[in-house]
């Protein structure tokens, strides 16, 4: 039996476990990336482990999220990351150089290698046949120290792309179609592998749009083969030497196959407040809109920006619409300036923002009250834009521009003269904003500069002998990490300050939660299906830990968040019978006898609800390694106990 692409990469990097779907495996990690909103924590944890120099082939720290600098906090964090990376052998991508995933694809990604990043959209690298996986900062810190990264061996979905995209239909519409088919938890436990006759027309930037937004399926990763188009892209980036061909074997076996016919695909939109709430743009045609934002790691490549510029050329943005455009990288931005496309963008009345995440993570450009905002981004979770009652729709750049000009939702296929745009055969290469780390000999002399906003990381504790506590929050299905630990201008600057962050924890769902948790001295949380979907931010585990949360019970968990909970010693348990969800109410007193011992010896626990003495069976299905981590009170303690520091 042959291998799929992902199985080939895993086979080459396997350090522990069997390649049996669902089994825990350890992977050797070739490259890591961090961004600044998760980076400070990752590097603080790396420092705590005491490793002097990174052991990966390449590690890069990007500054792209926290770039507003409305106070000293972000600037201090940037300075910390700049100095800590210089000391420990990590490259530093300065603010202004672009969004981590876009820059990594352009300058560093290598087909067939492994990459983990403290950002859930790390699978973007799958656009060039690299296995990119999003992880918590602590896992990235461990990998930088040479440790393995653990996942459950994924199953593989084959996405067969037939036909050819029509005019004004984009790669974004392909991934929106996949989201319509699979839903936001349809990818959990899977990697998606793309293939089929349409591949010969899909360039690397288009592929990267698709692999990027595979994160919204809950998938472990998404990959395309590495083929002649990959070679052409790497050649255009002056990196043809990094090219290796990589395809699945002809007799590879997939766990699931889906097929999309690009000939019949039409422009799609993800409606509020979930990336899988899909309608055709035609159904929404004519709806008045207030704002359009183009950019983010999903749609900010040179190809996207040239398309946008060509559609805006000679036009004016509708007077009732505010249009923002953030190019994905300095490379893209400078090339737009060089070829004059930037002129067309500026002249249309678009508001050009720096090449960073910006509005995607609520850093500016929040919509007006009740506003309708069309975004080429990947997430439209409630309140993520910074305006809780805004209606955010996720669309392709083509739909975004057509609508920005018309002032109403507009299906771009109704327009004439589709722009003829191609990926450049040569990119402008200037890595002057990538700082190289100091030589090993000089490293000792480098002082790591820390600002007052960097507070100690809360420490996990050994689990209680018996868990005797209260249910301090009950939430529904598909709770995102944006619900648990919101971001945006008011909160993001405190990513290094957990006590301050705790004031915002879960406030999107329940404004009283932080005070209640503090007054009651912590407790447990009950969630529905897919608890913790979305970002990789470990703050969504660290802050509840700080507030005394000892366990989370849910119907099911999202992969990265579950790993983060374990990393910080919070037990992620699932309900054996989903109906029991209704038996628990806010503030119920709950009890698990022999909690600590059962974590060690069993994967079944029973929670007693003291209100009515009902007994609720729970599962804690973890590997032996994960159980040890929980029993140690988290990964940092576990690593120390095992002498790996
Ligand atoms: C996001 O898109 O939600 C983020 C911000 O990039 C996060 C990381 C973070 O919260 O810092 C992600 O996707 O992991
Ligand atoms: Fe940045 Fe948005 Fe991409 Fe997250 S999804 S890395 S916030 S651009």
PDB file of N, CA, C and O in Angstrom, residues 263-305:
ATOM      1  N   UNK A 263     -15.333  24.048 -12.374  1.00  0.00           N
ATOM      2  CA  UNK A 263     -16.075  24.616 -13.510  1.00  0.00           C
ATOM      3  C   UNK A 263     -17.414  25.199 -13.062  1.00  0.00           C
ATOM      4  O   UNK A 263     -17.908  26.165 -13.646  1.00  0.00           O
ATOM      5  N   UNK A 264     -17.999  24.589 -12.037  1.00  0.00           N
ATOM      6  CA  UNK A 264     -19.333  25.043 -11.627  1.00  0.00           C
ATOM      7  C   UNK A 264     -19.305  25.848 -10.325  1.00  0.00           C
ATOM      8  O   UNK A 264     -20.355  26.259  -9.824  1.00  0.00           O
ATOM      9  N   UNK A 265     -18.102  26.050  -9.781  1.00  0.00           N
ATOM     10  CA  UNK A 265     -18.007  26.786  -8.507  1.00  0.00           C
ATOM     11  C   UNK A 265     -18.362  28.267  -8.715  1.00  0.00           C
ATOM     12  O   UNK A 265     -17.956  28.873  -9.707  1.00  0.00           O
ATOM     13  N   UNK A 266     -19.096  28.823  -7.772  1.00  0.00           N
ATOM     14  CA  UNK A 266     -19.481  30.241  -7.870  1.00  0.00           C
ATOM     15  C   UNK A 266     -18.950  30.977  -6.638  1.00  0.00           C
ATOM     16  O   UNK A 266     -18.602  30.344  -5.639  1.00  0.00           O
ATOM     17  N   UNK A 267     -18.881  32.320  -6.673  1.00  0.00           N
ATOM     18  CA  UNK A 267     -18.404  33.061  -5.505  1.00  0.00           C
ATOM     19  C   UNK A 267     -19.265  32.783  -4.265  1.00  0.00           C
ATOM     20  O   UNK A 267     -20.494  32.780  -4.330  1.00  0.00           O
ATOM     21  N   UNK A 268     -18.574  32.549  -3.154  1.00  0.00           N
ATOM     22  CA  UNK A 268     -19.259  32.173  -1.914  1.00  0.00           C
ATOM     23  C   UNK A 268     -18.907  33.169  -0.815  1.00  0.00           C
ATOM     24  O   UNK A 268     -17.934  33.930  -0.927  1.00  0.00           O
ATOM     25  N   UNK A 269     -19.682  33.141   0.252  1.00  0.00           N
ATOM     26  CA  UNK A 269     -19.399  33.989   1.417  1.00  0.00           C
ATOM     27  C   UNK A 269     -19.704  33.184   2.671  1.00  0.00           C
ATOM     28  O   UNK A 269     -20.690  32.447   2.722  1.00  0.00           O
ATOM     29  N   UNK A 270     -18.845  33.338   3.703  1.00  0.00           N
ATOM     30  CA  UNK A 270     -19.152  32.761   5.012  1.00  0.00           C
ATOM     31  C   UNK A 270     -19.883  33.839   5.799  1.00  0.00           C
ATOM     32  O   UNK A 270     -19.367  34.927   6.024  1.00  0.00           O
ATOM     33  N   UNK A 271     -21.099  33.525   6.209  1.00  0.00           N
ATOM     34  CA  UNK A 271     -21.957  34.525   6.858  1.00  0.00           C
ATOM     35  C   UNK A 271     -21.701  34.530   8.369  1.00  0.00           C
ATOM     36  O   UNK A 271     -21.117  33.592   8.911  1.00  0.00           O
ATOM     37  N   UNK A 272     -22.172  35.589   9.072  1.00  0.00           N
ATOM     38  CA  UNK A 272     -21.936  35.661  10.505  1.00  0.00           C
ATOM     39  C   UNK A 272     -22.512  34.430  11.214  1.00  0.00           C
ATOM     40  O   UNK A 272     -23.573  33.963  10.831  1.00  0.00           O
ATOM     41  N   UNK A 273     -21.858  33.965  12.256  1.00  0.00           N
ATOM     42  CA  UNK A 273     -20.564  34.301  12.824  1.00  0.00           C
ATOM     43  C   UNK A 273     -19.654  33.090  12.761  1.00  0.00           C
ATOM     44  O   UNK A 273     -18.921  32.809  13.684  1.00  0.00           O
ATOM     45  N   UNK A 274     -19.733  32.369  11.639  1.00  0.00           N
ATOM     46  CA  UNK A 274     -18.920  31.149  11.564  1.00  0.00           C
ATOM     47  C   UNK A 274     -18.422  30.935  10.137  1.00  0.00           C
ATOM     48  O   UNK A 274     -19.170  31.107   9.169  1.00  0.00           O
ATOM     49  N   UNK A 275     -17.153  30.510   9.997  1.00  0.00           N
ATOM     50  CA  UNK A 275     -16.590  30.311   8.653  1.00  0.00           C
ATOM     51  C   UNK A 275     -17.276  29.209   7.852  1.00  0.00           C
ATOM     52  O   UNK A 275     -17.029  29.082   6.654  1.00  0.00           O
ATOM     53  N   UNK A 276     -18.138  28.409   8.461  1.00  0.00           N
ATOM     54  CA  UNK A 276     -18.819  27.368   7.679  1.00  0.00           C
ATOM     55  C   UNK A 276     -20.288  27.704   7.397  1.00  0.00           C
ATOM     56  O   UNK A 276     -21.047  26.870   6.919  1.00  0.00           O
ATOM     57  N   UNK A 277     -20.655  28.942   7.684  1.00  0.00           N
ATOM     58  CA  UNK A 277     -22.041  29.349   7.443  1.00  0.00           C
ATOM     59  C   UNK A 277     -22.129  29.944   6.027  1.00  0.00           C
ATOM     60  O   UNK A 277     -22.163  31.156   5.837  1.00  0.00           O
ATOM     61  N   UNK A 278     -22.127  29.041   5.039  1.00  0.00           N
ATOM     62  CA  UNK A 278     -21.863  29.468   3.654  1.00  0.00           C
ATOM     63  C   UNK A 278     -23.150  29.739   2.861  1.00  0.00           C
ATOM     64  O   UNK A 278     -24.114  28.970   2.911  1.00  0.00           O
ATOM     65  N   UNK A 279     -23.106  30.855   2.118  1.00  0.00           N
ATOM     66  CA  UNK A 279     -24.147  31.140   1.118  1.00  0.00           C
ATOM     67  C   UNK A 279     -23.444  31.549  -0.175  1.00  0.00           C
ATOM     68  O   UNK A 279     -22.276  31.957  -0.135  1.00  0.00           O
ATOM     69  N   UNK A 280     -24.151  31.511  -1.289  1.00  0.00           N
ATOM     70  CA  UNK A 280     -23.548  32.058  -2.505  1.00  0.00           C
ATOM     71  C   UNK A 280     -23.651  33.581  -2.428  1.00  0.00           C
ATOM     72  O   UNK A 280     -24.582  34.120  -1.803  1.00  0.00           O
ATOM     73  N   UNK A 281     -22.713  34.254  -3.072  1.00  0.00           N
ATOM     74  CA  UNK A 281     -22.759  35.719  -3.059  1.00  0.00           C
ATOM     75  C   UNK A 281     -24.025  36.188  -3.770  1.00  0.00           C
ATOM     76  O   UNK A 281     -24.634  37.194  -3.407  1.00  0.00           O
ATOM     77  N   UNK A 282     -24.440  35.404  -4.731  1.00  0.00           N
ATOM     78  CA  UNK A 282     -25.658  35.761  -5.470  1.00  0.00           C
ATOM     79  C   UNK A 282     -26.873  35.880  -4.527  1.00  0.00           C
ATOM     80  O   UNK A 282     -27.704  36.774  -4.672  1.00  0.00           O
ATOM     81  N   UNK A 283     -26.918  34.986  -3.545  1.00  0.00           N
ATOM     82  CA  UNK A 283     -28.037  35.043  -2.574  1.00  0.00           C
ATOM     83  C   UNK A 283     -27.997  36.326  -1.748  1.00  0.00           C
ATOM     84  O   UNK A 283     -29.011  36.762  -1.210  1.00  0.00           O
ATOM     85  N   UNK A 284     -26.795  36.890  -1.594  1.00  0.00           N
ATOM     86  CA  UNK A 284     -26.652  38.069  -0.734  1.00  0.00           C
ATOM     87  C   UNK A 284     -26.639  39.364  -1.542  1.00  0.00           C
ATOM     88  O   UNK A 284     -26.620  40.466  -0.991  1.00  0.00           O
ATOM     89  N   UNK A 285     -26.617  39.191  -2.870  1.00  0.00           N
ATOM     90  CA  UNK A 285     -26.518  40.311  -3.807  1.00  0.00           C
ATOM     91  C   UNK A 285     -27.464  41.452  -3.415  1.00  0.00           C
ATOM     92  O   UNK A 285     -28.630  41.228  -3.113  1.00  0.00           O
ATOM     93  N   UNK A 286     -26.907  42.673  -3.385  1.00  0.00           N
ATOM     94  CA  UNK A 286     -27.760  43.842  -3.133  1.00  0.00           C
ATOM     95  C   UNK A 286     -27.789  44.279  -1.681  1.00  0.00           C
ATOM     96  O   UNK A 286     -28.240  45.380  -1.372  1.00  0.00           O
ATOM     97  N   UNK A 287     -27.295  43.435  -0.759  1.00  0.00           N
ATOM     98  CA  UNK A 287     -27.308  43.839   0.659  1.00  0.00           C
ATOM     99  C   UNK A 287     -26.343  45.002   0.860  1.00  0.00           C
ATOM    100  O   UNK A 287     -25.215  44.990   0.383  1.00  0.00           O
ATOM    101  N   UNK A 288     -26.810  46.045   1.540  1.00  0.00           N
ATOM    102  CA  UNK A 288     -26.001  47.240   1.766  1.00  0.00           C
ATOM    103  C   UNK A 288     -24.813  46.884   2.667  1.00  0.00           C
ATOM    104  O   UNK A 288     -24.965  46.159   3.652  1.00  0.00           O
ATOM    105  N   UNK A 289     -23.644  47.384   2.325  1.00  0.00           N
ATOM    106  CA  UNK A 289     -22.467  47.087   3.145  1.00  0.00           C
ATOM    107  C   UNK A 289     -21.811  48.384   3.614  1.00  0.00           C
ATOM    108  O   UNK A 289     -22.018  49.448   3.019  1.00  0.00           O
ATOM    109  N   UNK A 290     -21.031  48.298   4.700  1.00  0.00           N
ATOM    110  CA  UNK A 290     -20.408  49.494   5.265  1.00  0.00           C
ATOM    111  C   UNK A 290     -18.895  49.487   5.170  1.00  0.00           C
ATOM    112  O   UNK A 290     -18.262  50.543   5.193  1.00  0.00           O
ATOM    113  N   UNK A 291     -18.348  48.290   5.126  1.00  0.00           N
ATOM    114  CA  UNK A 291     -16.893  48.219   5.210  1.00  0.00           C
ATOM    115  C   UNK A 291     -16.383  47.012   4.433  1.00  0.00           C
ATOM    116  O   UNK A 291     -17.060  45.978   4.362  1.00  0.00           O
ATOM    117  N   UNK A 292     -15.183  47.160   3.872  1.00  0.00           N
ATOM    118  CA  UNK A 292     -14.524  46.028   3.216  1.00  0.00           C
ATOM    119  C   UNK A 292     -13.059  46.022   3.658  1.00  0.00           C
ATOM    120  O   UNK A 292     -12.408  47.075   3.653  1.00  0.00           O
ATOM    121  N   UNK A 293     -12.568  44.869   4.072  1.00  0.00           N
ATOM    122  CA  UNK A 293     -11.156  44.769   4.474  1.00  0.00           C
ATOM    123  C   UNK A 293     -10.492  43.667   3.654  1.00  0.00           C
ATOM    124  O   UNK A 293     -10.959  42.530   3.651  1.00  0.00           O
ATOM    125  N   UNK A 294      -9.400  44.038   3.001  1.00  0.00           N
ATOM    126  CA  UNK A 294      -8.686  43.064   2.166  1.00  0.00           C
ATOM    127  C   UNK A 294      -7.296  42.852   2.749  1.00  0.00           C
ATOM    128  O   UNK A 294      -6.584  43.817   3.029  1.00  0.00           O
ATOM    129  N   UNK A 295      -6.932  41.606   2.919  1.00  0.00           N
ATOM    130  CA  UNK A 295      -5.612  41.281   3.459  1.00  0.00           C
ATOM    131  C   UNK A 295      -5.695  40.032   4.293  1.00  0.00           C
ATOM    132  O   UNK A 295      -6.502  39.150   4.015  1.00  0.00           O
ATOM    133  N   UNK A 296      -4.856  39.926   5.315  1.00  0.00           N
ATOM    134  CA  UNK A 296      -4.717  38.779   6.232  1.00  0.00           C
ATOM    135  C   UNK A 296      -3.898  37.678   5.580  1.00  0.00           C
ATOM    136  O   UNK A 296      -3.692  37.673   4.359  1.00  0.00           O
ATOM    137  N   UNK A 297      -3.499  36.715   6.400  1.00  0.00           N
ATOM    138  CA  UNK A 297      -2.650  35.641   5.874  1.00  0.00           C
ATOM    139  C   UNK A 297      -3.377  34.772   4.863  1.00  0.00           C
ATOM    140  O   UNK A 297      -2.766  33.957   4.193  1.00  0.00           O
ATOM    141  N   UNK A 298      -4.675  34.955   4.701  1.00  0.00           N
ATOM    142  CA  UNK A 298      -5.425  34.158   3.722  1.00  0.00           C
ATOM    143  C   UNK A 298      -5.344  34.745   2.312  1.00  0.00           C
ATOM    144  O   UNK A 298      -5.255  34.017   1.337  1.00  0.00           O
ATOM    145  N   UNK A 299      -5.410  36.043   2.219  1.00  0.00           N
ATOM    146  CA  UNK A 299      -5.551  36.678   0.903  1.00  0.00           C
ATOM    147  C   UNK A 299      -4.752  37.969   0.813  1.00  0.00           C
ATOM    148  O   UNK A 299      -5.321  39.056   0.666  1.00  0.00           O
ATOM    149  N   UNK A 300      -3.443  37.866   0.900  1.00  0.00           N
ATOM    150  CA  UNK A 300      -2.651  39.105   0.834  1.00  0.00           C
ATOM    151  C   UNK A 300      -1.414  38.928  -0.025  1.00  0.00           C
ATOM    152  O   UNK A 300      -0.453  39.664   0.089  1.00  0.00           O
ATOM    153  N   UNK A 301      -1.443  37.911  -0.892  1.00  0.00           N
ATOM    154  CA  UNK A 301      -0.285  37.635  -1.748  1.00  0.00           C
ATOM    155  C   UNK A 301      -0.207  38.663  -2.867  1.00  0.00           C
ATOM    156  O   UNK A 301      -1.149  39.429  -3.112  1.00  0.00           O
ATOM    157  N   UNK A 302       0.886  38.623  -3.606  1.00  0.00           N
ATOM    158  CA  UNK A 302       1.056  39.499  -4.766  1.00  0.00           C
ATOM    159  C   UNK A 302      -0.060  39.238  -5.777  1.00  0.00           C
ATOM    160  O   UNK A 302      -0.611  40.170  -6.363  1.00  0.00           O
ATOM    161  N   UNK A 303      -0.410  37.965  -5.938  1.00  0.00           N
ATOM    162  CA  UNK A 303      -1.471  37.617  -6.891  1.00  0.00           C
ATOM    163  C   UNK A 303      -2.790  38.274  -6.480  1.00  0.00           C
ATOM    164  O   UNK A 303      -3.487  38.894  -7.292  1.00  0.00           O
ATOM    165  N   UNK A 304      -3.117  38.162  -5.188  1.00  0.00           N
ATOM    166  CA  UNK A 304      -4.353  38.779  -4.696  1.00  0.00           C
ATOM    167  C   UNK A 304      -4.316  40.290  -4.879  1.00  0.00           C
ATOM    168  O   UNK A 304      -5.288  40.909  -5.323  1.00  0.00           O
ATOM    169  N   UNK A 305      -3.191  40.880  -4.504  1.00  0.00           N
ATOM    170  CA  UNK A 305      -3.114  42.346  -4.536  1.00  0.00           C
ATOM    171  C   UNK A 305      -3.146  42.883  -5.966  1.00  0.00           C
ATOM    172  O   UNK A 305      -3.724  43.937  -6.238  1.00  0.00           O
TER     173      UNK A 305
END
